[in-house]
CSV table of C-alpha atoms in Angstrom, one decimal:
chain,number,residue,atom,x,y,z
A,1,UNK,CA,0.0,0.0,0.0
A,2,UNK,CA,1.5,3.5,-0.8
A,3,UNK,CA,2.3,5.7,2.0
A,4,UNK,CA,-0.5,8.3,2.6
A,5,UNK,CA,2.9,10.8,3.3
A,6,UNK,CA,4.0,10.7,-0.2
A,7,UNK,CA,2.8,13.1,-3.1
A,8,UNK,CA,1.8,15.6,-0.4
A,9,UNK,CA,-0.4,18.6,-2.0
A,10,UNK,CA,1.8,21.7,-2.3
A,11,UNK,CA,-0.6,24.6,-2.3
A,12,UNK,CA,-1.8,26.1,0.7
A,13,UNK,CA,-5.6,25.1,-0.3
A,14,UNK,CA,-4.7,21.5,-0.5
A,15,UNK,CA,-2.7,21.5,2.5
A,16,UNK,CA,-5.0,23.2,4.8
A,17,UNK,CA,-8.5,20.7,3.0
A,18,UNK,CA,-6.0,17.5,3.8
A,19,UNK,CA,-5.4,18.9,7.6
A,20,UNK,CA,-9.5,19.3,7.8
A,21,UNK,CA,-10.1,16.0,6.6
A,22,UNK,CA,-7.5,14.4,8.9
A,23,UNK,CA,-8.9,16.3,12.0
A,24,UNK,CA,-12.3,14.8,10.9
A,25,UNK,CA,-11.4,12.1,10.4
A,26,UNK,CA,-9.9,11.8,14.0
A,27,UNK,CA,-12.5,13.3,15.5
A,28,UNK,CA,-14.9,10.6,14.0
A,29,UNK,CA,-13.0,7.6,14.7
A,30,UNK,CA,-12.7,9.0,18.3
A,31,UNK,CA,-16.7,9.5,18.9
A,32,UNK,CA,-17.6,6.5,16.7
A,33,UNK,CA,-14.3,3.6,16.7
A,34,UNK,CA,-12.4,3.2,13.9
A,35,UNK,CA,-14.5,0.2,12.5
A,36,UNK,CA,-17.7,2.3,12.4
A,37,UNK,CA,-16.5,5.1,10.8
A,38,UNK,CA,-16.9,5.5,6.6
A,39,UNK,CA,-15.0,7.3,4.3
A,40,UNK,CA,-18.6,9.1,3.5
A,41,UNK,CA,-19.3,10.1,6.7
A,42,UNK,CA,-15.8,11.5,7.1
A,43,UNK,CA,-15.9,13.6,3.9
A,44,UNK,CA,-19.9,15.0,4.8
A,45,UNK,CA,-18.6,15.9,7.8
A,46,UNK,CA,-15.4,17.7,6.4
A,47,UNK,CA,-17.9,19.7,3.9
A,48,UNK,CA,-15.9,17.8,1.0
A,49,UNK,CA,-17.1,15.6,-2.1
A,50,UNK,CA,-16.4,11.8,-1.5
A,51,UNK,CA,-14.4,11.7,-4.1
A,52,UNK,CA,-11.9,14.8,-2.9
A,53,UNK,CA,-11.5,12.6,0.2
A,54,UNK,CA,-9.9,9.6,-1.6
A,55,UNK,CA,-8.1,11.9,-3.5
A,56,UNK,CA,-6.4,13.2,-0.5
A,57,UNK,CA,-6.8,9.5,1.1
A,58,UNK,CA,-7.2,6.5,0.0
A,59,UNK,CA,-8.3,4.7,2.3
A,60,UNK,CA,-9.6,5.2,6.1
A,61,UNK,CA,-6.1,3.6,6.8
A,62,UNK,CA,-3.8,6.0,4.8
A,63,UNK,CA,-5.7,8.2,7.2
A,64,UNK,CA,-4.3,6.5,10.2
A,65,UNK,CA,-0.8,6.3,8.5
A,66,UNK,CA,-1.1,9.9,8.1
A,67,UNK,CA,-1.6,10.6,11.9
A,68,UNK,CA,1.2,7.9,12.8
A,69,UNK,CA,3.9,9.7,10.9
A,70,UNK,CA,2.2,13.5,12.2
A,71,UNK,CA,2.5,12.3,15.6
A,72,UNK,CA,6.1,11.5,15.0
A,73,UNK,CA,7.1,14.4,13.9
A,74,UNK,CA,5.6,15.7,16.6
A,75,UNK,CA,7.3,13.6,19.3
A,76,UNK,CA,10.5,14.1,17.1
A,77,UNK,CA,9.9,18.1,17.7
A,78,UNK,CA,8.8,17.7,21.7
A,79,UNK,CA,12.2,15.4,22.2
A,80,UNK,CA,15.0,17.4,20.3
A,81,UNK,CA,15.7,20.0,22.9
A,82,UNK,CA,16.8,17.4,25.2
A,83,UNK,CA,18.6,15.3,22.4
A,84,UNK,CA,20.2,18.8,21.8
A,85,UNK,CA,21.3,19.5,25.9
A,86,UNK,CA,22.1,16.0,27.4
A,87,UNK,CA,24.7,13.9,27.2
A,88,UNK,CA,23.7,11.3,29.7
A,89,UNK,CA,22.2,8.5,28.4
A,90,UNK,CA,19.6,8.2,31.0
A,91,UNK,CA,18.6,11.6,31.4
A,92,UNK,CA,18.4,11.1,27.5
A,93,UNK,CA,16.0,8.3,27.2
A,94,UNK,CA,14.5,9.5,30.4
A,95,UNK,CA,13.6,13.0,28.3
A,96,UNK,CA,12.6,11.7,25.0
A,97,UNK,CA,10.2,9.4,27.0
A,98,UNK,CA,8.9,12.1,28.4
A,99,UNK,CA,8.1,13.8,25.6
A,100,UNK,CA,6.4,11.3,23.7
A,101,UNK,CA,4.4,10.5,26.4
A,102,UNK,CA,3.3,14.4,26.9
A,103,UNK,CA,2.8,14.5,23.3
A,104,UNK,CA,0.3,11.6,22.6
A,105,UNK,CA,-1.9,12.7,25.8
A,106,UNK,CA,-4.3,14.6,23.7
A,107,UNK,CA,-5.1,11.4,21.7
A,108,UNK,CA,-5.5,9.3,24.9
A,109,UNK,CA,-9.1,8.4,24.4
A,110,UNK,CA,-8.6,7.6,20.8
A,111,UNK,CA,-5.5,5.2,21.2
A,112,UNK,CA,-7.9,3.3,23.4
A,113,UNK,CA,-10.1,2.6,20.1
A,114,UNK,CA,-7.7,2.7,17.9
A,115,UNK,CA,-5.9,0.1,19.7
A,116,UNK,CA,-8.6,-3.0,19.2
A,117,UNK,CA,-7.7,-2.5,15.4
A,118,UNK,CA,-4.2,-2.3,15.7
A,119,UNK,CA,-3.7,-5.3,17.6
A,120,UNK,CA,-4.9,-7.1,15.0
A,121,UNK,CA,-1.6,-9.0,13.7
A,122,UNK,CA,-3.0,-8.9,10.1
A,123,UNK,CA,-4.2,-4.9,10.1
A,124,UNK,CA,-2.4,-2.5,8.6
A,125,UNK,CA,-2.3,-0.4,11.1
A,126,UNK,CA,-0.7,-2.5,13.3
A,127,UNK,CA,3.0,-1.3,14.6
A,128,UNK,CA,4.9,-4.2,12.8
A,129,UNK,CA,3.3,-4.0,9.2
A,130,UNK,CA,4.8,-2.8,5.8
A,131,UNK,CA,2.7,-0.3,6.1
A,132,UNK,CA,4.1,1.0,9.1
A,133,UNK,CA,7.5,0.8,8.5
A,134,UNK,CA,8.3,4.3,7.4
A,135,UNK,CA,7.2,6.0,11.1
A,136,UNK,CA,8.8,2.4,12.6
A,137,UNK,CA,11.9,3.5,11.2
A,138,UNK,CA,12.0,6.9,12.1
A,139,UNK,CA,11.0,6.0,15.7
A,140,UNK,CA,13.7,3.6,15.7
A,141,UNK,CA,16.2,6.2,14.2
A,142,UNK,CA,15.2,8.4,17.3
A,143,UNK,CA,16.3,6.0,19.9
A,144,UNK,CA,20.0,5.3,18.1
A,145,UNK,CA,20.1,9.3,18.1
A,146,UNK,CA,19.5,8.8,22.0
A,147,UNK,CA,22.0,6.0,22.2
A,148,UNK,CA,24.4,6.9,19.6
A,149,UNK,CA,25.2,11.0,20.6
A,150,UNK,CA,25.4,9.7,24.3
A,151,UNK,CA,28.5,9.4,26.2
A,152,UNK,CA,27.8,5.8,27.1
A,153,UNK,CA,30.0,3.7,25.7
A,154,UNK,CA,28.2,0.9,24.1
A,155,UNK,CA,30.0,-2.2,22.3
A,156,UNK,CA,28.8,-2.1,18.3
A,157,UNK,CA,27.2,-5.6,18.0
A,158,UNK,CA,24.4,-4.3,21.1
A,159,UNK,CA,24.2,-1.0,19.4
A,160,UNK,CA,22.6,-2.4,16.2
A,161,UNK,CA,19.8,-4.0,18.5
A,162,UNK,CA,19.6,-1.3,20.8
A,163,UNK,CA,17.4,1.1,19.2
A,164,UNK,CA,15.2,-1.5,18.4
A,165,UNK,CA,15.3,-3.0,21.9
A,166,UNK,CA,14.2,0.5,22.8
A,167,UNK,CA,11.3,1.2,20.2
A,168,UNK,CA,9.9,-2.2,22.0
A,169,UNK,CA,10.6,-0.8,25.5
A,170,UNK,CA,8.6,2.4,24.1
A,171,UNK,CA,5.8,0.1,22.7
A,172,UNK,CA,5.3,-1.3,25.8
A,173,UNK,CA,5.1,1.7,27.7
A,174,UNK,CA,2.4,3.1,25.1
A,175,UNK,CA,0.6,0.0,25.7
A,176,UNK,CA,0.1,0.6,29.8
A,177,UNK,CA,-0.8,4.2,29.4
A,178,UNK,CA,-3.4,3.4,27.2
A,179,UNK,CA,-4.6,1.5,29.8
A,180,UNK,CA,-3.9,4.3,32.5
A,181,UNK,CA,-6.7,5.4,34.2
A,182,UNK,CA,-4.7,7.5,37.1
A,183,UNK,CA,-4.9,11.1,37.5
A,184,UNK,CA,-2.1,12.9,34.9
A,185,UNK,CA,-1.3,9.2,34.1
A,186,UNK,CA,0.8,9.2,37.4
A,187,UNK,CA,1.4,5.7,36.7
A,188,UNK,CA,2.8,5.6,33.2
A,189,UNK,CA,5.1,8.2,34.6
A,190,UNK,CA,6.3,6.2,37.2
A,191,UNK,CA,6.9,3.4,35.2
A,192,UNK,CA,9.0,5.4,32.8
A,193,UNK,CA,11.5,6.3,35.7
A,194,UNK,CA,11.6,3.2,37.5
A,195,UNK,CA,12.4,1.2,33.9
A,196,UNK,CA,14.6,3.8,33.0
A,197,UNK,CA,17.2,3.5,35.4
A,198,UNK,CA,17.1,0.0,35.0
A,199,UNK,CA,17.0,-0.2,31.5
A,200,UNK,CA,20.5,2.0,31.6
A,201,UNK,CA,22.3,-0.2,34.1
A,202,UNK,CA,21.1,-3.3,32.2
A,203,UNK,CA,22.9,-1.8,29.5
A,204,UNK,CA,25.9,-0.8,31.3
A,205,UNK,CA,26.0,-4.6,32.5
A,206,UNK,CA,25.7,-5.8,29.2
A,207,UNK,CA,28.3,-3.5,27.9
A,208,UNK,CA,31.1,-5.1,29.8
A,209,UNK,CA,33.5,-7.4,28.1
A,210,UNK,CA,32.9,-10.2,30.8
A,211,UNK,CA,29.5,-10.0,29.4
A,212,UNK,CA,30.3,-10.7,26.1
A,213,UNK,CA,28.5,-14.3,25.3
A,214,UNK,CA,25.6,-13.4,27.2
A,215,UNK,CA,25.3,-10.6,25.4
A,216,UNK,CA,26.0,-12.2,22.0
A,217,UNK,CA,23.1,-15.1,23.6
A,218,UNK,CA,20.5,-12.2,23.7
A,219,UNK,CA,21.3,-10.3,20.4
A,220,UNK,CA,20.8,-13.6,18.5
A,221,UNK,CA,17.5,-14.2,20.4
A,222,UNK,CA,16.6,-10.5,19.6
A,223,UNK,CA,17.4,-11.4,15.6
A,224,UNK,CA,15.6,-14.3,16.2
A,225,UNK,CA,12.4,-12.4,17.2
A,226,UNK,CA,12.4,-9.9,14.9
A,227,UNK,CA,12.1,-12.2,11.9
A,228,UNK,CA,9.4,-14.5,13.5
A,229,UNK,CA,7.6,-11.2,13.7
A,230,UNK,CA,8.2,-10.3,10.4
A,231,UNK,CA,7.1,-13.8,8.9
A,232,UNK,CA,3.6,-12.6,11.3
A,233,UNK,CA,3.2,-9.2,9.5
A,234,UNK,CA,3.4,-10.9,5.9
């Protein structure tokens, strides 16, 4: 499937009809689920013709896309101040995790519903397609900026799994504050600073020599793992 992101309408006209029809779109899936929602319904209720809709999007799912990679650059925006100021890896990760969470709280009620569709192993929309690779790959990028411009010193055969290791970490955190119900998502927050230190000492463990065939154990496993889930997305 193309990549709604591509071919993007230069003149101010298009751009600002393709950011109405998004917003609509949003604000549809949020009040009716994802499933419910139409393409119709979507483009009455942005004052366009269907058929200006598709051409902007072609599907309700290129709409989706479309808000994945916004919200990326978005997170990639809310995170590069810190990127920019720290050194330390932890206060790094610690501040780019942060800021992601900060900057998907708007959409907190709609990541619940979006979230019974993009579970689904086989949707499109789900983290680990094709059709998510673009925004997987700049998300993953993000987190071998964090590692990478750090002073940590980490061996090269655990930094080409790292950032990977860390998207997963970030996927997982995503995952329990949709499911945070606590005031200002205390919880999430929380979680982010308890895992954080330990992620970074796990790291620092694994980065010493003596370490080494563990290490090389748990990189294989990790290799392992993501080609299983690759054979799941095709």
């Amino acid at each position: 499937m193309t990549n709604a992101r591509t071919g993007l309408i230069k003149t101010d006209k298009g751009q600002q009809t393709r950011a109405a029809i998004l917003k609509t779109a949003l604000d549809t899936f949020r009040e009716q689920g994802y499933e419910r929602a139409t393409m119709r319904a979507i483009a009455e209720r942005a004052g366009v013709a269907l058929g200006n809709a598709y051409y902007y999007f072609h599907s309700k799912e290129h709409l989706i896309q479309e808000f994945y990679g916004e919200l990326q650059e978005e997170q990639a925006v809310a995170c590069d101040s810190v990127l920019k100021t720290e050194s330390d890896l932890k206060a790094r990760l610690l501040g780019v995790m942060r800021a992601m969470i900060a900057t998907l709280e708007p959409y907190h009620q709609f990541a619940g519903k979006l979230f019974k569709t993009a579970a689904d192993p086989h949707s499109p929309l789900n983290p680990f397609s094709d059709e998510s690779d673009p925004v997987r790959k700049q998300s993953i990028a993000l987190f071998a900026d964090v590692v990478g411009e750090s002073k940590a010193r980490v061996p090269k055969d655990l930094m080409a799994e790292l950032p990977y290791m860390l998207w997963l970490y970030h996927m997982g955190i995503i995952l329990f504050w949709i499911h945070d119900q606590s005031r200002r998502r205390a919880r999430t927050h929380r979680l982010i600073d308890r895992s954080v230190d330990i992620i970074v000492k796990l790291i620092a463990v694994a980065s010493n020599p003596l370490m080494r065939p563990l290490r090389k154990s748990a990189i294989r496993l990790m290799t392992e793992l993501r080609q299983d889930v690759s054979a799941i997305a095709d």
